[in-house]
mmCIF file of C-alpha atoms in Angstrom:
data_model
loop_
_atom_site.group_PDB
_atom_site.id
_atom_site.type_symbol
_atom_site.label_atom_id
_atom_site.label_comp_id
_atom_site.label_asym_id
_atom_site.label_seq_id
_atom_site.Cartn_x
_atom_site.Cartn_y
_atom_site.Cartn_z
ATOM 1 C CA UNK A 1 17.934 15.568 -7.109
ATOM 2 C CA UNK A 2 14.508 15.994 -8.626
ATOM 3 C CA UNK A 3 11.882 18.614 -7.765
ATOM 4 C CA UNK A 4 10.021 16.443 -5.255
ATOM 5 C CA UNK A 5 13.234 15.619 -3.397
ATOM 6 C CA UNK A 6 14.038 19.345 -3.306
ATOM 7 C CA UNK A 7 10.541 20.020 -1.962
ATOM 8 C CA UNK A 8 11.119 17.377 0.716
ATOM 9 C CA UNK A 9 14.302 19.122 1.793
ATOM 10 C CA UNK A 10 12.731 22.582 1.879
ATOM 11 C CA UNK A 11 9.294 21.766 3.349
ATOM 12 C CA UNK A 12 8.640 18.069 3.903
ATOM 13 C CA UNK A 13 5.421 18.802 5.838
ATOM 14 C CA UNK A 14 3.643 19.875 2.657
ATOM 15 C CA UNK A 15 4.257 16.625 0.765
ATOM 16 C CA UNK A 16 1.370 14.332 -0.059
ATOM 17 C CA UNK A 17 1.515 10.584 0.503
ATOM 18 C CA UNK A 18 1.786 10.184 -3.275
ATOM 19 C CA UNK A 19 4.841 12.478 -3.339
ATOM 20 C CA UNK A 20 6.467 10.383 -0.597
ATOM 21 C CA UNK A 21 5.751 7.307 -2.713
ATOM 22 C CA UNK A 22 7.517 8.951 -5.658
ATOM 23 C CA UNK A 23 10.506 9.905 -3.491
ATOM 24 C CA UNK A 24 10.924 6.455 -1.997
ATOM 25 C CA UNK A 25 10.557 4.729 -5.352
ATOM 26 C CA UNK A 26 13.577 6.679 -6.622
ATOM 27 C CA UNK A 27 17.190 5.793 -6.088
ATOM 28 C CA UNK A 28 18.224 8.109 -3.261
ATOM 29 C CA UNK A 29 21.543 9.909 -3.524
ATOM 30 C CA UNK A 30 23.997 10.792 -0.746
ATOM 31 C CA UNK A 31 23.032 14.469 -0.674
ATOM 32 C CA UNK A 32 19.397 13.599 -0.066
ATOM 33 C CA UNK A 33 20.331 11.037 2.608
ATOM 34 C CA UNK A 34 22.564 13.604 4.310
ATOM 35 C CA UNK A 35 19.681 16.085 4.496
ATOM 36 C CA UNK A 36 17.336 13.417 5.859
ATOM 37 C CA UNK A 37 19.896 12.641 8.589
ATOM 38 C CA UNK A 38 20.296 16.316 9.495
ATOM 39 C CA UNK A 39 16.510 16.808 9.541
ATOM 40 C CA UNK A 40 16.100 13.831 11.876
ATOM 41 C CA UNK A 41 18.907 15.005 14.138
ATOM 42 C CA UNK A 42 17.548 18.548 14.435
ATOM 43 C CA UNK A 43 14.034 17.155 14.979
ATOM 44 C CA UNK A 44 12.501 18.918 11.994
ATOM 45 C CA UNK A 45 11.250 15.513 10.808
ATOM 46 C CA UNK A 46 9.300 13.255 13.161
ATOM 47 C CA UNK A 47 11.029 9.850 12.924
ATOM 48 C CA UNK A 48 7.814 7.919 13.628
ATOM 49 C CA UNK A 49 5.985 9.667 10.799
ATOM 50 C CA UNK A 50 8.880 9.032 8.432
ATOM 51 C CA UNK A 51 8.933 5.334 9.389
ATOM 52 C CA UNK A 52 5.200 5.046 8.628
ATOM 53 C CA UNK A 53 5.650 6.738 5.248
ATOM 54 C CA UNK A 54 8.773 4.770 4.338
ATOM 55 C CA UNK A 55 7.716 1.235 5.285
ATOM 56 C CA UNK A 56 5.500 0.450 2.281
ATOM 57 C CA UNK A 57 8.364 1.326 -0.093
ATOM 58 C CA UNK A 58 11.485 -0.217 1.501
ATOM 59 C CA UNK A 59 13.418 -2.062 -1.162
ATOM 60 C CA UNK A 60 16.889 -0.511 -1.349
ATOM 61 C CA UNK A 61 19.774 -0.255 1.099
ATOM 62 C CA UNK A 62 19.199 3.497 1.197
ATOM 63 C CA UNK A 63 15.721 2.876 2.576
ATOM 64 C CA UNK A 64 17.189 0.702 5.312
ATOM 65 C CA UNK A 65 19.610 3.511 6.107
ATOM 66 C CA UNK A 66 16.719 5.963 6.533
ATOM 67 C CA UNK A 67 14.832 3.388 8.630
ATOM 68 C CA UNK A 68 17.842 2.919 10.920
ATOM 69 C CA UNK A 69 18.404 6.695 11.151
ATOM 70 C CA UNK A 70 14.790 7.089 12.260
ATOM 71 C CA UNK A 71 15.290 4.507 15.003
ATOM 72 C CA UNK A 72 18.587 6.084 16.035
ATOM 73 C CA UNK A 73 16.949 9.513 16.294
ATOM 74 C CA UNK A 74 14.023 8.639 18.510
ATOM 75 C CA UNK A 75 11.812 6.463 16.338
ATOM 76 C CA UNK A 76 9.661 4.115 18.404
ATOM 77 C CA UNK A 77 10.693 0.458 17.877
ATOM 78 C CA UNK A 78 7.263 -0.537 19.273
ATOM 79 C CA UNK A 79 5.286 1.747 16.972
ATOM 80 C CA UNK A 80 1.664 0.834 16.229
ATOM 81 C CA UNK A 81 0.551 1.447 12.644
ATOM 82 C CA UNK A 82 -2.936 1.675 11.163
ATOM 83 C CA UNK A 83 -3.639 -1.389 9.031
ATOM 84 C CA UNK A 84 -7.118 -2.410 7.820
ATOM 85 C CA UNK A 85 -8.902 -0.435 10.554
ATOM 86 C CA UNK A 86 -6.642 -1.790 13.313
ATOM 87 C CA UNK A 87 -3.547 -0.483 15.049
ATOM 88 C CA UNK A 88 -0.943 -3.217 14.803
ATOM 89 C CA UNK A 89 2.603 -3.538 16.107
ATOM 90 C CA UNK A 90 5.328 -2.584 13.626
ATOM 91 C CA UNK A 91 6.825 -6.100 13.662
ATOM 92 C CA UNK A 92 3.531 -7.688 12.592
ATOM 93 C CA UNK A 93 2.977 -4.894 10.050
ATOM 94 C CA UNK A 94 6.355 -5.578 8.442
ATOM 95 C CA UNK A 95 5.700 -9.329 8.252
ATOM 96 C CA UNK A 96 2.279 -8.749 6.692
ATOM 97 C CA UNK A 97 3.643 -6.162 4.255
ATOM 98 C CA UNK A 98 6.783 -8.043 3.201
ATOM 99 C CA UNK A 99 5.505 -11.577 2.812
ATOM 100 C CA UNK A 100 7.143 -12.639 -0.463
ATOM 101 C CA UNK A 101 10.447 -14.494 -0.707
ATOM 102 C CA UNK A 102 12.083 -11.623 -2.588
ATOM 103 C CA UNK A 103 11.293 -9.362 0.393
ATOM 104 C CA UNK A 104 12.985 -11.630 2.943
ATOM 105 C CA UNK A 105 16.333 -9.835 3.193
ATOM 106 C CA UNK A 106 14.788 -6.366 3.576
ATOM 107 C CA UNK A 107 12.165 -7.683 6.020
ATOM 108 C CA UNK A 108 14.651 -9.535 8.211
ATOM 109 C CA UNK A 109 17.006 -6.552 8.286
ATOM 110 C CA UNK A 110 14.187 -4.249 9.413
ATOM 111 C CA UNK A 111 13.077 -6.740 12.087
ATOM 112 C CA UNK A 112 16.614 -7.077 13.440
ATOM 113 C CA UNK A 113 17.076 -3.298 13.472
ATOM 114 C CA UNK A 114 13.854 -3.016 15.480
ATOM 115 C CA UNK A 115 14.892 -5.710 17.949
ATOM 116 C CA UNK A 116 18.355 -4.206 18.403
ATOM 117 C CA UNK A 117 16.602 -0.868 19.039
ATOM 118 C CA UNK A 118 14.492 -2.374 21.818
ATOM 119 C CA UNK A 119 11.380 -3.638 20.056
ATOM 120 C CA UNK A 120 9.458 -6.168 22.139
ATOM 121 C CA UNK A 121 7.811 -8.924 20.109
ATOM 122 C CA UNK A 122 5.967 -10.053 23.248
ATOM 123 C CA UNK A 123 3.800 -6.905 23.153
ATOM 124 C CA UNK A 124 0.256 -7.039 21.800
ATOM 125 C CA UNK A 125 0.218 -7.515 18.043
ATOM 126 C CA UNK A 126 -3.015 -5.593 17.649
ATOM 127 C CA UNK A 127 -4.841 -8.899 17.154
ATOM 128 C CA UNK A 128 -5.294 -9.776 20.863
ATOM 129 C CA UNK A 129 -2.106 -11.823 21.168
ATOM 130 C CA UNK A 130 1.624 -11.136 21.279
ATOM 131 C CA UNK A 131 3.416 -10.471 18.006
ATOM 132 C CA UNK A 132 5.212 -13.813 18.094
ATOM 133 C CA UNK A 133 2.045 -15.768 18.971
ATOM 134 C CA UNK A 134 0.090 -14.014 16.236
ATOM 135 C CA UNK A 135 2.746 -14.785 13.606
ATOM 136 C CA UNK A 136 2.919 -18.411 14.769
ATOM 137 C CA UNK A 137 -0.894 -18.615 14.669
ATOM 138 C CA UNK A 138 -1.128 -17.469 11.056
ATOM 139 C CA UNK A 139 1.890 -19.621 10.161
ATOM 140 C CA UNK A 140 4.111 -16.800 8.961
ATOM 141 C CA UNK A 141 7.756 -17.906 8.871
ATOM 142 C CA UNK A 142 9.726 -15.491 11.042
ATOM 143 C CA UNK A 143 13.095 -14.998 12.726
ATOM 144 C CA UNK A 144 11.699 -14.144 16.144
ATOM 145 C CA UNK A 145 12.606 -17.339 17.942
ATOM 146 C CA UNK A 146 15.041 -16.755 20.784
ATOM 147 C CA UNK A 147 17.504 -19.143 19.126
ATOM 148 C CA UNK A 148 17.658 -17.020 15.957
ATOM 149 C CA UNK A 149 18.056 -13.711 17.773
ATOM 150 C CA UNK A 150 20.671 -14.810 20.302
ATOM 151 C CA UNK A 151 22.992 -16.320 17.690
#
């Protein structure tokens, strides 16, 4: 592990956003992932804060593991995140953030993890309509149709 990962493990509250960016742009090893899991389980890391910090950098399976651990340990599947001076639902945030074809697998996995954790895409998107209606209105291809989720 590098120095920033060691700092995360010893005192993650003192890390800057830039240091989180460095951590999440690295390949994460099993020892680091183990310590993240323990920190989430013993509540020394707030899972909602970790989700907010992690989301802009999700690109590896290890990131999805951390995302799912956050949800498993109390992370809010209906979290609202600051985006361009608005608070928007996490589902809409993920679709706006991961809008390229190469992001599709990561994006869809995160959306399904949220839905399986109880996320409600009928809640307000943050743009005065439900998440699903907002995404339909801006013509963002999504997997939120009932047909896709039930099968």
